[in-house]
PDB file of N, CA, C and O in Angstrom:
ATOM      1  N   UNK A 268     -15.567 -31.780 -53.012  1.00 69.00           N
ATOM      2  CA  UNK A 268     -14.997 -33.065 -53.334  1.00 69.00           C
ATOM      3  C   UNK A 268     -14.738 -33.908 -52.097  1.00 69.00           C
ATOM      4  O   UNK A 268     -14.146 -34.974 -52.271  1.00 69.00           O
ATOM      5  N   UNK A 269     -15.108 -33.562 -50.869  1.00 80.00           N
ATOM      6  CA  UNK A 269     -14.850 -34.018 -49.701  1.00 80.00           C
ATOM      7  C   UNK A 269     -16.378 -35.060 -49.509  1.00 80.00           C
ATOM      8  O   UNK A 269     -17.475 -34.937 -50.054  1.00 80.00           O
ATOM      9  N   UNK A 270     -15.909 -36.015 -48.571  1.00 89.00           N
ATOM     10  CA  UNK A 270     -16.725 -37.217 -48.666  1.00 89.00           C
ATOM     11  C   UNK A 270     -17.181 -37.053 -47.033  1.00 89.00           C
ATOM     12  O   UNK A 270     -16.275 -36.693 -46.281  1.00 89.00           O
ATOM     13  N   UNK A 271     -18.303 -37.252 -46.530  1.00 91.00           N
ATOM     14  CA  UNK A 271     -19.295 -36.993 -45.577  1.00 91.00           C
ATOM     15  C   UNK A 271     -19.718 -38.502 -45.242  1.00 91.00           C
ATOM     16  O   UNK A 271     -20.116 -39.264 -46.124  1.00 91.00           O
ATOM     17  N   UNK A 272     -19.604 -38.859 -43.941  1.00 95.00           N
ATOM     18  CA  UNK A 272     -20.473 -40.183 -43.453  1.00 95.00           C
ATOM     19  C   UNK A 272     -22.165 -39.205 -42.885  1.00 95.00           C
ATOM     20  O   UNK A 272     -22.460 -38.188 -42.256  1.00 95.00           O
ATOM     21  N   UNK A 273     -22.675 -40.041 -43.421  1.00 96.00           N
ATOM     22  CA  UNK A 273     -24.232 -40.287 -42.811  1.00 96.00           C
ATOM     23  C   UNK A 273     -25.035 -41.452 -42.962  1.00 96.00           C
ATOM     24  O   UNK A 273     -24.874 -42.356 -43.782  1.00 96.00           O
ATOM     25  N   UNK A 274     -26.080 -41.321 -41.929  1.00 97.00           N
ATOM     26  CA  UNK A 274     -26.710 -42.227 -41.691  1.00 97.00           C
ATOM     27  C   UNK A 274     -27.712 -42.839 -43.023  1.00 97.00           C
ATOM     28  O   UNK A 274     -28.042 -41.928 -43.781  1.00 97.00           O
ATOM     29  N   UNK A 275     -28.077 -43.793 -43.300  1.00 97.00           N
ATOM     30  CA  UNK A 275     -29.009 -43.808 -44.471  1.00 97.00           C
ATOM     31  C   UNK A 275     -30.234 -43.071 -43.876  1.00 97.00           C
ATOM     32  O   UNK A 275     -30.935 -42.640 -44.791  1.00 97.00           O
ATOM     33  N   UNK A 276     -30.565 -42.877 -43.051  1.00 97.00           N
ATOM     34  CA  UNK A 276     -31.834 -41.913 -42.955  1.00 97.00           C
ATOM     35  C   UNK A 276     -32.052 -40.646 -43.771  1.00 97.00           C
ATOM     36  O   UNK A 276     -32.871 -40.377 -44.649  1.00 97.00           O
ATOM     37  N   UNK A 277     -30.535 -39.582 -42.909  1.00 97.00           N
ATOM     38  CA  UNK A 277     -29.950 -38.685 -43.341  1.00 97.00           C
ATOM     39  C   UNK A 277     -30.016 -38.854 -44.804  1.00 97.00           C
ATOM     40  O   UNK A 277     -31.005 -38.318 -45.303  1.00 97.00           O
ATOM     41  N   UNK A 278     -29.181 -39.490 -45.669  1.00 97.00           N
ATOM     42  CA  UNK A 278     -29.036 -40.021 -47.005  1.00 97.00           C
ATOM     43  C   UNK A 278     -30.285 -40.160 -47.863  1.00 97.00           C
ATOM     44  O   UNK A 278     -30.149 -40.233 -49.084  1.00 97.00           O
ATOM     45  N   UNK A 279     -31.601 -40.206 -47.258  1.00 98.00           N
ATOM     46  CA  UNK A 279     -32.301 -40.434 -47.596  1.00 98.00           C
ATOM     47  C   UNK A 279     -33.030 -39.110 -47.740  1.00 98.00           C
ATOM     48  O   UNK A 279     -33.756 -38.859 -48.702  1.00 98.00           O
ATOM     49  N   UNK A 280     -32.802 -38.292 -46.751  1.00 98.00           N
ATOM     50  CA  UNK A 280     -33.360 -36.708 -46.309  1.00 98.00           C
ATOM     51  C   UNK A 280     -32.632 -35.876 -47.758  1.00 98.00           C
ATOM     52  O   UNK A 280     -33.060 -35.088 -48.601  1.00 98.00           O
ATOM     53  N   UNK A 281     -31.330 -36.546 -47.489  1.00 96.00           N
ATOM     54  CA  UNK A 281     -30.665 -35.890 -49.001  1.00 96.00           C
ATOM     55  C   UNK A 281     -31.009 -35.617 -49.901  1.00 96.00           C
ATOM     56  O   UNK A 281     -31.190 -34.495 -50.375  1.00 96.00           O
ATOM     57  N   UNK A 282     -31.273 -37.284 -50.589  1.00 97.00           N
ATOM     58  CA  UNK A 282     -31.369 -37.433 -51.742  1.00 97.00           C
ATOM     59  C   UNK A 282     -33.174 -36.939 -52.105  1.00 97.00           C
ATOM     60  O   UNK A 282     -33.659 -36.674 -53.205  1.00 97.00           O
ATOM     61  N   UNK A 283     -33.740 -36.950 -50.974  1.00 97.00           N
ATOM     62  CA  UNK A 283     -35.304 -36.306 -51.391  1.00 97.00           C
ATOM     63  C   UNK A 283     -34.966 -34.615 -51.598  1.00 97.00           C
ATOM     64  O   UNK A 283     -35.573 -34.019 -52.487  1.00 97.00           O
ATOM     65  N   UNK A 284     -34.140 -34.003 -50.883  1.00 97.00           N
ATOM     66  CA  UNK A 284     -33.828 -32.398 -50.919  1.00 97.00           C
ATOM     67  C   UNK A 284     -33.292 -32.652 -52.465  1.00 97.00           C
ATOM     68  O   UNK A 284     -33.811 -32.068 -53.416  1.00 97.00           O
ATOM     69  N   UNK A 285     -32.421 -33.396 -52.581  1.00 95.00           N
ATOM     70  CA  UNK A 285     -31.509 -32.734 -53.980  1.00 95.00           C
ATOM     71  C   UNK A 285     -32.578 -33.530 -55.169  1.00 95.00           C
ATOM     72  O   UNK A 285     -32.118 -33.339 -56.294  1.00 95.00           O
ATOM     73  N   UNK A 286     -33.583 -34.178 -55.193  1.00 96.00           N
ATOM     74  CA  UNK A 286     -34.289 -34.603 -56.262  1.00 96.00           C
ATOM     75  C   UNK A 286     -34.926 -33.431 -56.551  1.00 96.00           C
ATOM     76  O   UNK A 286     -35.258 -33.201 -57.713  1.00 96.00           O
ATOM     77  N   UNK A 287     -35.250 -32.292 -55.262  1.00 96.00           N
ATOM     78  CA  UNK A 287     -36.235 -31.417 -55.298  1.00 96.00           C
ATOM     79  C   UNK A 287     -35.032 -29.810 -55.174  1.00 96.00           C
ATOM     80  O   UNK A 287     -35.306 -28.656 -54.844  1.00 96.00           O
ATOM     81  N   UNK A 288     -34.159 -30.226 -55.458  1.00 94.00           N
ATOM     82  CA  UNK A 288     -33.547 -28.585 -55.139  1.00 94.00           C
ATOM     83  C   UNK A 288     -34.495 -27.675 -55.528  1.00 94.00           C
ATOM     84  O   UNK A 288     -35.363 -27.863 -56.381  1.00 94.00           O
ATOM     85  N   UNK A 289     -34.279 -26.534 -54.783  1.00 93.00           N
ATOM     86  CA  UNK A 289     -34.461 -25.475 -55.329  1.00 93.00           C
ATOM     87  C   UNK A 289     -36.111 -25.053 -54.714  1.00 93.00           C
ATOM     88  O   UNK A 289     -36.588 -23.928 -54.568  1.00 93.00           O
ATOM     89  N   UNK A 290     -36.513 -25.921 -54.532  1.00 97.00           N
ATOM     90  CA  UNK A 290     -38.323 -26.492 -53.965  1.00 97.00           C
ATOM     91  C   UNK A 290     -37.876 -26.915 -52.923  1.00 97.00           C
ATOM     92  O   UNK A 290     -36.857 -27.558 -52.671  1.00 97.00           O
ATOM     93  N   UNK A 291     -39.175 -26.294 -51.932  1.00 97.00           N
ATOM     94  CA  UNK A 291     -39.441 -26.810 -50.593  1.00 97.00           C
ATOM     95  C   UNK A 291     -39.999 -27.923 -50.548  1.00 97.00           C
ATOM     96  O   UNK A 291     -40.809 -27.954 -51.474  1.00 97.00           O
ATOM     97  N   UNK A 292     -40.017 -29.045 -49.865  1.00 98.00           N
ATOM     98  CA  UNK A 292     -39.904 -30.259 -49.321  1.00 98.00           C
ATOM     99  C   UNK A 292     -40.873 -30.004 -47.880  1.00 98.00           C
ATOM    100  O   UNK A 292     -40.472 -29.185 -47.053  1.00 98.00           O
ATOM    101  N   UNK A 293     -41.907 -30.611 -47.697  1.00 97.00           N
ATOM    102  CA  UNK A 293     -42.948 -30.309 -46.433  1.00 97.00           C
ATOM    103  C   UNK A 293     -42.299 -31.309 -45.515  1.00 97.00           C
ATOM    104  O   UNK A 293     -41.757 -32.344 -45.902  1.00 97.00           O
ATOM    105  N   UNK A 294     -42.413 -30.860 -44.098  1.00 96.00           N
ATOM    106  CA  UNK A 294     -41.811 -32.166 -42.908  1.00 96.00           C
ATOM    107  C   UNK A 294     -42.729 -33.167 -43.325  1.00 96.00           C
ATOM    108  O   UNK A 294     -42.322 -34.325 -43.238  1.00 96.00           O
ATOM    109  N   UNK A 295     -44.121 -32.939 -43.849  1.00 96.00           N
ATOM    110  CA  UNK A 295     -44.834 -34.084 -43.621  1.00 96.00           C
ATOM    111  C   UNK A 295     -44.553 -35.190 -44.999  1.00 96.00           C
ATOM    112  O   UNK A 295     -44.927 -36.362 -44.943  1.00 96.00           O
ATOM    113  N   UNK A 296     -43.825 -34.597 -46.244  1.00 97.00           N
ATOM    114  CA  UNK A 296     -43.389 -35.342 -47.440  1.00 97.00           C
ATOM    115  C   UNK A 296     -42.318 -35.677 -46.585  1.00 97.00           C
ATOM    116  O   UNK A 296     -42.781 -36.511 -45.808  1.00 97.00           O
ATOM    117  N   UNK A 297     -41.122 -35.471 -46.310  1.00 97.00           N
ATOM    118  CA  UNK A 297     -40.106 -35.867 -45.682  1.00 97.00           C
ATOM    119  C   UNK A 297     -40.343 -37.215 -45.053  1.00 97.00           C
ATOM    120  O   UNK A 297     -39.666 -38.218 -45.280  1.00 97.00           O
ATOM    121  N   UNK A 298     -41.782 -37.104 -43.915  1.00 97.00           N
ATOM    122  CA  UNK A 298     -41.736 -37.822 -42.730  1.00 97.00           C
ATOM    123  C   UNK A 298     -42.152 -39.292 -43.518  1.00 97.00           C
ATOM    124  O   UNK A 298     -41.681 -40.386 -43.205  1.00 97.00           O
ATOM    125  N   UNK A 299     -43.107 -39.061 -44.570  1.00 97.00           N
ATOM    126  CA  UNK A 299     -44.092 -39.976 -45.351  1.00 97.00           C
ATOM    127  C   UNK A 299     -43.038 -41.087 -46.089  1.00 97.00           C
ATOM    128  O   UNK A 299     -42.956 -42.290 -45.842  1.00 97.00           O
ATOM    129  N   UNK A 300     -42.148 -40.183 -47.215  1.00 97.00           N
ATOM    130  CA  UNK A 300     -41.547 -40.729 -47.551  1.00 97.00           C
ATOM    131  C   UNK A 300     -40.485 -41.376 -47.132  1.00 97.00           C
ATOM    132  O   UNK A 300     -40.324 -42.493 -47.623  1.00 97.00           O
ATOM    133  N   UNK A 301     -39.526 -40.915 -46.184  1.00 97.00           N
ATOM    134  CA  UNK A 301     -38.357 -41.182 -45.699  1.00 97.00           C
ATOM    135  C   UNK A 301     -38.718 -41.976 -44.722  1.00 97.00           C
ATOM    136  O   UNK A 301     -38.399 -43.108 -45.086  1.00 97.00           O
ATOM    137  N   UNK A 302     -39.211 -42.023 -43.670  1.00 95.00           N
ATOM    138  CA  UNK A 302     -39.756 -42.629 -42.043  1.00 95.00           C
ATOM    139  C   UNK A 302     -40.575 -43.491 -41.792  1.00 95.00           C
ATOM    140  O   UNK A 302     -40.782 -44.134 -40.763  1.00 95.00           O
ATOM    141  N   UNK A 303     -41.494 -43.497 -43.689  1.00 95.00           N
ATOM    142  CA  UNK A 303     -42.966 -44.180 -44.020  1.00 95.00           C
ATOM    143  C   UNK A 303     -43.883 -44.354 -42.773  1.00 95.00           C
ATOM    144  O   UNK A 303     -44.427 -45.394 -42.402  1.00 95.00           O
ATOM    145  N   UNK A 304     -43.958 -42.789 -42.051  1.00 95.00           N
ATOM    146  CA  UNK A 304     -45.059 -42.627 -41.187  1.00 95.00           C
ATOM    147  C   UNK A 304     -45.826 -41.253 -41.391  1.00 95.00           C
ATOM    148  O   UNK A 304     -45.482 -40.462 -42.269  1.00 95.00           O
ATOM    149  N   UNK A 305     -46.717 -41.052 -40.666  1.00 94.00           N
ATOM    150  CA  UNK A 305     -47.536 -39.556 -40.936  1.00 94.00           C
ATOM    151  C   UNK A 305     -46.575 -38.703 -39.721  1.00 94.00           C
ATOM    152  O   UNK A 305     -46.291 -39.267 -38.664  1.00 94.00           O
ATOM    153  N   UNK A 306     -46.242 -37.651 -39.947  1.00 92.00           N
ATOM    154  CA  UNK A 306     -45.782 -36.744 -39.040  1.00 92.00           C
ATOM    155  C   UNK A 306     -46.948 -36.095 -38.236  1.00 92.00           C
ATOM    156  O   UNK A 306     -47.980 -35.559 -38.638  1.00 92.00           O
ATOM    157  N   UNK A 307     -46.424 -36.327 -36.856  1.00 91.00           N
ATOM    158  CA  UNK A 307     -47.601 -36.271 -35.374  1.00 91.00           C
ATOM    159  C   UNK A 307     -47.450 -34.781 -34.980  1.00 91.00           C
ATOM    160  O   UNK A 307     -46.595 -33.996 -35.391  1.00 91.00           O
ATOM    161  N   UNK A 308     -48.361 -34.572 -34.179  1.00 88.00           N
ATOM    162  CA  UNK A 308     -47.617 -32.883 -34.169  1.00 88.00           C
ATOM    163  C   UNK A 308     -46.221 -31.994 -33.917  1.00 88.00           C
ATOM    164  O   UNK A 308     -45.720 -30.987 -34.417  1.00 88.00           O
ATOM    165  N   UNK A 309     -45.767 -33.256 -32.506  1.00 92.00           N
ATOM    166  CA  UNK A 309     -44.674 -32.346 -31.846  1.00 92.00           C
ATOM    167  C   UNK A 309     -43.924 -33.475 -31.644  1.00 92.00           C
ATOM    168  O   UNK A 309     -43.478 -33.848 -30.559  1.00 92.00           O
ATOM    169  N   UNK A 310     -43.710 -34.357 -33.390  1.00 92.00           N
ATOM    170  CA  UNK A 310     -42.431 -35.087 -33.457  1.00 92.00           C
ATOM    171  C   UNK A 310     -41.394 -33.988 -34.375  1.00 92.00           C
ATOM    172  O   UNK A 310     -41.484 -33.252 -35.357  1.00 92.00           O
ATOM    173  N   UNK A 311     -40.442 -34.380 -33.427  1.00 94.00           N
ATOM    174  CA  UNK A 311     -39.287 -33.824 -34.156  1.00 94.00           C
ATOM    175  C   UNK A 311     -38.228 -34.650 -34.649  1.00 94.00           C
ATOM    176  O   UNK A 311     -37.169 -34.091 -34.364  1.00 94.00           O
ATOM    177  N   UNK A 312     -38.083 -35.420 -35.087  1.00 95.00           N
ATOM    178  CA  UNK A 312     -37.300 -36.317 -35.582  1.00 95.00           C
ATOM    179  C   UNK A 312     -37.301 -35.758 -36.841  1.00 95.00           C
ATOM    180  O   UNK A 312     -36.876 -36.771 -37.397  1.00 95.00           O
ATOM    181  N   UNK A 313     -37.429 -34.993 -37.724  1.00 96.00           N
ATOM    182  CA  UNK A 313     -37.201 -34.578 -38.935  1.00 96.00           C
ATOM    183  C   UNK A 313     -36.237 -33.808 -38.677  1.00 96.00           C
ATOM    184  O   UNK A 313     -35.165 -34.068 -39.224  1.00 96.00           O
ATOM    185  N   UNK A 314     -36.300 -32.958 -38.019  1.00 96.00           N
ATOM    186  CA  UNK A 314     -35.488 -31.530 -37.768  1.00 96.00           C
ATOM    187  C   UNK A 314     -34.362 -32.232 -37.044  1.00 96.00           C
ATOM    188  O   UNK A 314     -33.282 -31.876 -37.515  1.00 96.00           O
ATOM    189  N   UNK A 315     -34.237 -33.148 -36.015  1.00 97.00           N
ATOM    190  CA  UNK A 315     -32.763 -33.794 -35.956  1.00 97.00           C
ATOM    191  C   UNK A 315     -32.178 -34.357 -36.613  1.00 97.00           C
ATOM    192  O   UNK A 315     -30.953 -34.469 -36.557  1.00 97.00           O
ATOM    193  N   UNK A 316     -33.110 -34.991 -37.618  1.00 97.00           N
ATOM    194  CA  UNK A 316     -31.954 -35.769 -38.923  1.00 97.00           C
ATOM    195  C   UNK A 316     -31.520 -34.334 -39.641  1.00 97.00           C
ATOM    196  O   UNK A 316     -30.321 -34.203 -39.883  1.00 97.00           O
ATOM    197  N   UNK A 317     -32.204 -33.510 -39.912  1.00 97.00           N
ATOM    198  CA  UNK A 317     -31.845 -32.322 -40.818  1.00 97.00           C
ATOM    199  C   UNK A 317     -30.952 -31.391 -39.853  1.00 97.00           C
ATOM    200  O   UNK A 317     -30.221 -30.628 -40.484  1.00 97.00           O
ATOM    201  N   UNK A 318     -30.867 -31.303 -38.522  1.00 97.00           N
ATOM    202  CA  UNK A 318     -29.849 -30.580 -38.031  1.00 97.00           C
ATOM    203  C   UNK A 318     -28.590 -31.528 -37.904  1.00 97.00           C
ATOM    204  O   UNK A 318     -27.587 -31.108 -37.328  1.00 97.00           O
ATOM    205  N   UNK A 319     -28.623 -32.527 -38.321  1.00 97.00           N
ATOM    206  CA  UNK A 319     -27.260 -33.467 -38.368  1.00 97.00           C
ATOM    207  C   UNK A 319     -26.898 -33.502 -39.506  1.00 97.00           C
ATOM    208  O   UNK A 319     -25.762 -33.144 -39.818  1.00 97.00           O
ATOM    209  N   UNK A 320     -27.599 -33.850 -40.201  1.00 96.00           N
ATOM    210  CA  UNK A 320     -27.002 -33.555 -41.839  1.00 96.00           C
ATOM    211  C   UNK A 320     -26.229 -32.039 -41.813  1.00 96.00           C
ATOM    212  O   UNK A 320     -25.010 -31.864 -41.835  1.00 96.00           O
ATOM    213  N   UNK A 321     -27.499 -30.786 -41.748  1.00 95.00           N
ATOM    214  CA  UNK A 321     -26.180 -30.114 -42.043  1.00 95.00           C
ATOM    215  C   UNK A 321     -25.530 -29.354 -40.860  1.00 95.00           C
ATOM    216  O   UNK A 321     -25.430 -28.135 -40.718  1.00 95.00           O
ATOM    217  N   UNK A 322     -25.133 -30.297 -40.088  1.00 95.00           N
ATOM    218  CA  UNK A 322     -23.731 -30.326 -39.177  1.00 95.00           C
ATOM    219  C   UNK A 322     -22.661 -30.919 -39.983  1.00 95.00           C
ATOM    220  O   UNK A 322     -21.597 -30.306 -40.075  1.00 95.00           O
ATOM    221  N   UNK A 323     -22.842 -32.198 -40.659  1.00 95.00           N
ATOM    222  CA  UNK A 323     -21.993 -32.815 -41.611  1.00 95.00           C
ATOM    223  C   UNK A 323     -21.710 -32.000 -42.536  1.00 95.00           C
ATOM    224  O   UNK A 323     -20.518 -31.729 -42.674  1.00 95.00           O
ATOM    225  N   UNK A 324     -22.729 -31.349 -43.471  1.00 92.00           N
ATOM    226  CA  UNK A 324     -22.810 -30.485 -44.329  1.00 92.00           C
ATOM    227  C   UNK A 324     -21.722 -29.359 -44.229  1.00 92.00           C
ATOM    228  O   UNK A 324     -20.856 -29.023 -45.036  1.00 92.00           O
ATOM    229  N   UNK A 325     -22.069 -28.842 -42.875  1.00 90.00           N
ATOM    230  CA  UNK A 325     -20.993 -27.428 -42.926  1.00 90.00           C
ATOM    231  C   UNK A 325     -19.535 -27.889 -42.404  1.00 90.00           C
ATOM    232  O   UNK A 325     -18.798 -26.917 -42.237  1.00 90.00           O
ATOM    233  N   UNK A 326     -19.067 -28.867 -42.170  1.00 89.00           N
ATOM    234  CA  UNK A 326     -18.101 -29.164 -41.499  1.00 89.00           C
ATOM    235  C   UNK A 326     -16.868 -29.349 -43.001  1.00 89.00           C
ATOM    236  O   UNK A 326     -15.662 -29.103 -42.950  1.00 89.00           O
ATOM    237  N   UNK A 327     -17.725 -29.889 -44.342  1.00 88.00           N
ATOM    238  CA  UNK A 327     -16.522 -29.358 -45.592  1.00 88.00           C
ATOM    239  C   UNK A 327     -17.634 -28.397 -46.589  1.00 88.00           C
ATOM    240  O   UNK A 327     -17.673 -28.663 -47.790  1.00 88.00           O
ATOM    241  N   UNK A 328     -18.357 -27.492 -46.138  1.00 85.00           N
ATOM    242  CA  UNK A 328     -18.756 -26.664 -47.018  1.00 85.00           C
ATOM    243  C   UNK A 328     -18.771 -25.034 -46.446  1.00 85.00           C
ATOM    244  O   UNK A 328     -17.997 -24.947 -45.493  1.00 85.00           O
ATOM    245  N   UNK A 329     -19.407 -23.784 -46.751  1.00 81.00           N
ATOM    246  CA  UNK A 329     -19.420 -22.717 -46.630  1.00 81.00           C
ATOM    247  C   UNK A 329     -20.653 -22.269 -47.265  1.00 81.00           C
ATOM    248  O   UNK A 329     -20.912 -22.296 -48.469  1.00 81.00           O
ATOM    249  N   UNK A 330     -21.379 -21.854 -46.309  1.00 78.00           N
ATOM    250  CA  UNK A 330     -22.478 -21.465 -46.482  1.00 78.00           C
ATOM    251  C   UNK A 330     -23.694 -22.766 -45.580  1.00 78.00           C
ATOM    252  O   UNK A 330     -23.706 -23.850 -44.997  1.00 78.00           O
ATOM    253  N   UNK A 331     -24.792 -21.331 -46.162  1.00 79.00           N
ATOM    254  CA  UNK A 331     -26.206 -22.281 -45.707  1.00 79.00           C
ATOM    255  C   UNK A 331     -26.646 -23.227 -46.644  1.00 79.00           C
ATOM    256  O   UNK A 331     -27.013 -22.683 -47.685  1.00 79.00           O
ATOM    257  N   UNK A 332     -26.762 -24.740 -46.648  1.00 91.00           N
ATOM    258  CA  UNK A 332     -27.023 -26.037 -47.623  1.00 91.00           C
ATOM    259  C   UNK A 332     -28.738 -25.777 -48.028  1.00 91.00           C
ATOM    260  O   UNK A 332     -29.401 -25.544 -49.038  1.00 91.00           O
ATOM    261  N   UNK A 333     -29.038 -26.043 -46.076  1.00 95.00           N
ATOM    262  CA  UNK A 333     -30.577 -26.545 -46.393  1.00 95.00           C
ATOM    263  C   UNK A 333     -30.864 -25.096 -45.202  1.00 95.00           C
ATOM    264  O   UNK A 333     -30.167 -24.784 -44.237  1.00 95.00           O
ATOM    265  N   UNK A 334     -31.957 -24.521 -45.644  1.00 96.00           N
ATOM    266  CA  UNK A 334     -32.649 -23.666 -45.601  1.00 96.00           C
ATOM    267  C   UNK A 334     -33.941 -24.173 -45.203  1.00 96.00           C
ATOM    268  O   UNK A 334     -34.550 -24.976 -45.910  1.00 96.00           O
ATOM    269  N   UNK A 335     -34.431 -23.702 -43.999  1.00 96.00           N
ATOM    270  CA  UNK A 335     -35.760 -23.978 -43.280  1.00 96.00           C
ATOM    271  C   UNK A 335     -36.749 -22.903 -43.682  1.00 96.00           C
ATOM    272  O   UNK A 335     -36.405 -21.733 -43.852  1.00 96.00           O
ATOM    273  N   UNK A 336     -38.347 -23.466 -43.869  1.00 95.00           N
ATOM    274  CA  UNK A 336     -38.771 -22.820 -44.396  1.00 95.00           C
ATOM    275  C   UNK A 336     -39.629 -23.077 -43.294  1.00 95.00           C
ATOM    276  O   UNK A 336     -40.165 -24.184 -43.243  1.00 95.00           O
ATOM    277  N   UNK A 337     -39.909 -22.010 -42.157  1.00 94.00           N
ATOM    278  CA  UNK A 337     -40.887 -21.841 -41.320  1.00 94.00           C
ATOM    279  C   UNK A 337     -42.217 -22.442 -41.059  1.00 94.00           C
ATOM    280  O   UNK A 337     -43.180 -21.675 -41.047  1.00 94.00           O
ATOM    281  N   UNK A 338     -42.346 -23.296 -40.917  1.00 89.00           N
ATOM    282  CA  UNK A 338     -43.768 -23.908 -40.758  1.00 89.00           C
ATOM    283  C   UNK A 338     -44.161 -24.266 -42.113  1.00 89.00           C
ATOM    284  O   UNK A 338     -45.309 -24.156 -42.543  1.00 89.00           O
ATOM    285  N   UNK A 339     -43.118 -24.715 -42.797  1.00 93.00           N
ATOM    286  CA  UNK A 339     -43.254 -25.307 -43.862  1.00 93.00           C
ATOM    287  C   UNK A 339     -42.793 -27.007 -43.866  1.00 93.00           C
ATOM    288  O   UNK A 339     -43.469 -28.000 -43.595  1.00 93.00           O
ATOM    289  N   UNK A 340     -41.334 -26.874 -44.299  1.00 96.00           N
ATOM    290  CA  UNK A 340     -40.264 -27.879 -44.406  1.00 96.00           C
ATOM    291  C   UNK A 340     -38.630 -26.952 -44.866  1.00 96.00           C
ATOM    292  O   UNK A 340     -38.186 -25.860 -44.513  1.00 96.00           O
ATOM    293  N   UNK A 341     -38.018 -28.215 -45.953  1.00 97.00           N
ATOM    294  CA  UNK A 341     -36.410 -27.255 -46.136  1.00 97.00           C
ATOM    295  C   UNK A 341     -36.297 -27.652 -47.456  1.00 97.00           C
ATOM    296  O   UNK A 341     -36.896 -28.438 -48.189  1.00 97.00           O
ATOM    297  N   UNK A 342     -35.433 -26.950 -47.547  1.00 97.00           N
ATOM    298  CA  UNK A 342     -35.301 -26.318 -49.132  1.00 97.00           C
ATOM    299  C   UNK A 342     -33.528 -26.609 -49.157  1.00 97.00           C
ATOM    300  O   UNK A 342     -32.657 -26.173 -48.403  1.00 97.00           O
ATOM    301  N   UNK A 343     -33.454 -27.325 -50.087  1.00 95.00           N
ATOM    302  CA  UNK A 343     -31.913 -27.408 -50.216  1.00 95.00           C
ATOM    303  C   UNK A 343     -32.026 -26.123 -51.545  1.00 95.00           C
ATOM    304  O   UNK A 343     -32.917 -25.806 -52.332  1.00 95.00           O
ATOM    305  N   UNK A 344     -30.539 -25.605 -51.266  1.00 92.00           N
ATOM    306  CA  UNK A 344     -29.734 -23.838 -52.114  1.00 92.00           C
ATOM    307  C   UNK A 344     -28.516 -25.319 -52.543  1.00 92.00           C
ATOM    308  O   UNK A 344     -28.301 -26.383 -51.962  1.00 92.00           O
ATOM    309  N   UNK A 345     -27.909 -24.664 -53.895  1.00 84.00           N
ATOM    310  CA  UNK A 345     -26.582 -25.151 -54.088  1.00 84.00           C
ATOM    311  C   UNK A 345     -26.138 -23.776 -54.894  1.00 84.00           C
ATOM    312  O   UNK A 345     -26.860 -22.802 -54.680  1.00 84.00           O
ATOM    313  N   UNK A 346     -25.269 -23.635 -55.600  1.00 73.00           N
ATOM    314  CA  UNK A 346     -24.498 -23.009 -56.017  1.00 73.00           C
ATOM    315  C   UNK A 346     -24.070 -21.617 -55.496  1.00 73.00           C
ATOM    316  O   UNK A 346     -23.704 -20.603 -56.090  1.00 73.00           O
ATOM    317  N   UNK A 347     -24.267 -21.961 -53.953  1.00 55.00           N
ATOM    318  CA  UNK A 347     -23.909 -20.434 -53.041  1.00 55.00           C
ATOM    319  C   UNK A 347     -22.386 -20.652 -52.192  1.00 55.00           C
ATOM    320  O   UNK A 347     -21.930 -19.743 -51.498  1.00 55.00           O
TER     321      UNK A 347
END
C-alpha cells in the first residue's frame, strides 16, 4: 500500500512487466516499446532503468519483484 516515485520511463518498464506478469519480457521488446529504439549491443540503459525500479521496488517490499532472465529480458513474480 506504500506509494513509490518513478520516473515515467521506469513507469513505463512497469506497466509493460505487469501487462505481461508472469512472462518474460525481451530487452529488445522493452527497448522497442518503451525507448521506441532497437536495442544496440552493449546498450545498457534497460538494465539501469530496471536496476532502479527495483531499488524503489525493494525499499517498501520483500522479496525479488523482477527477476532477470539471462540473456533473455525480466520477468516480473508477484504474489511472493
Amino acid at each position: 500500500d506504500e506509494q513509490i516515485e518513478v520516473t515515467g520511463t521506469e513507469f513505463q518498464i512497469l506497466d509493460l512487466l505487469m501487462t505481461n506478469v508472469g512472462n518474460v519480457v525481451s530487452k529488445n521488446s522493452i527497448s522497442e516499446q518503451v525507448l521506441q529504439r532497437r536495442l544496440s549491443p552493449f546498450d545498457r540503459s534497460i538494465d539501469m532503468h530496471v536496476s532502479n525500479l527495483r531499488k524503489k521496488i525493494s525499499a517498501v517490499t520483500v522479496g525479488e519483484k523482477i527477476k532477470t532472465i539471462r540473456g533473455v529480458g525480466y520477468m516480473l513474480i508477484v504474489g511472493k
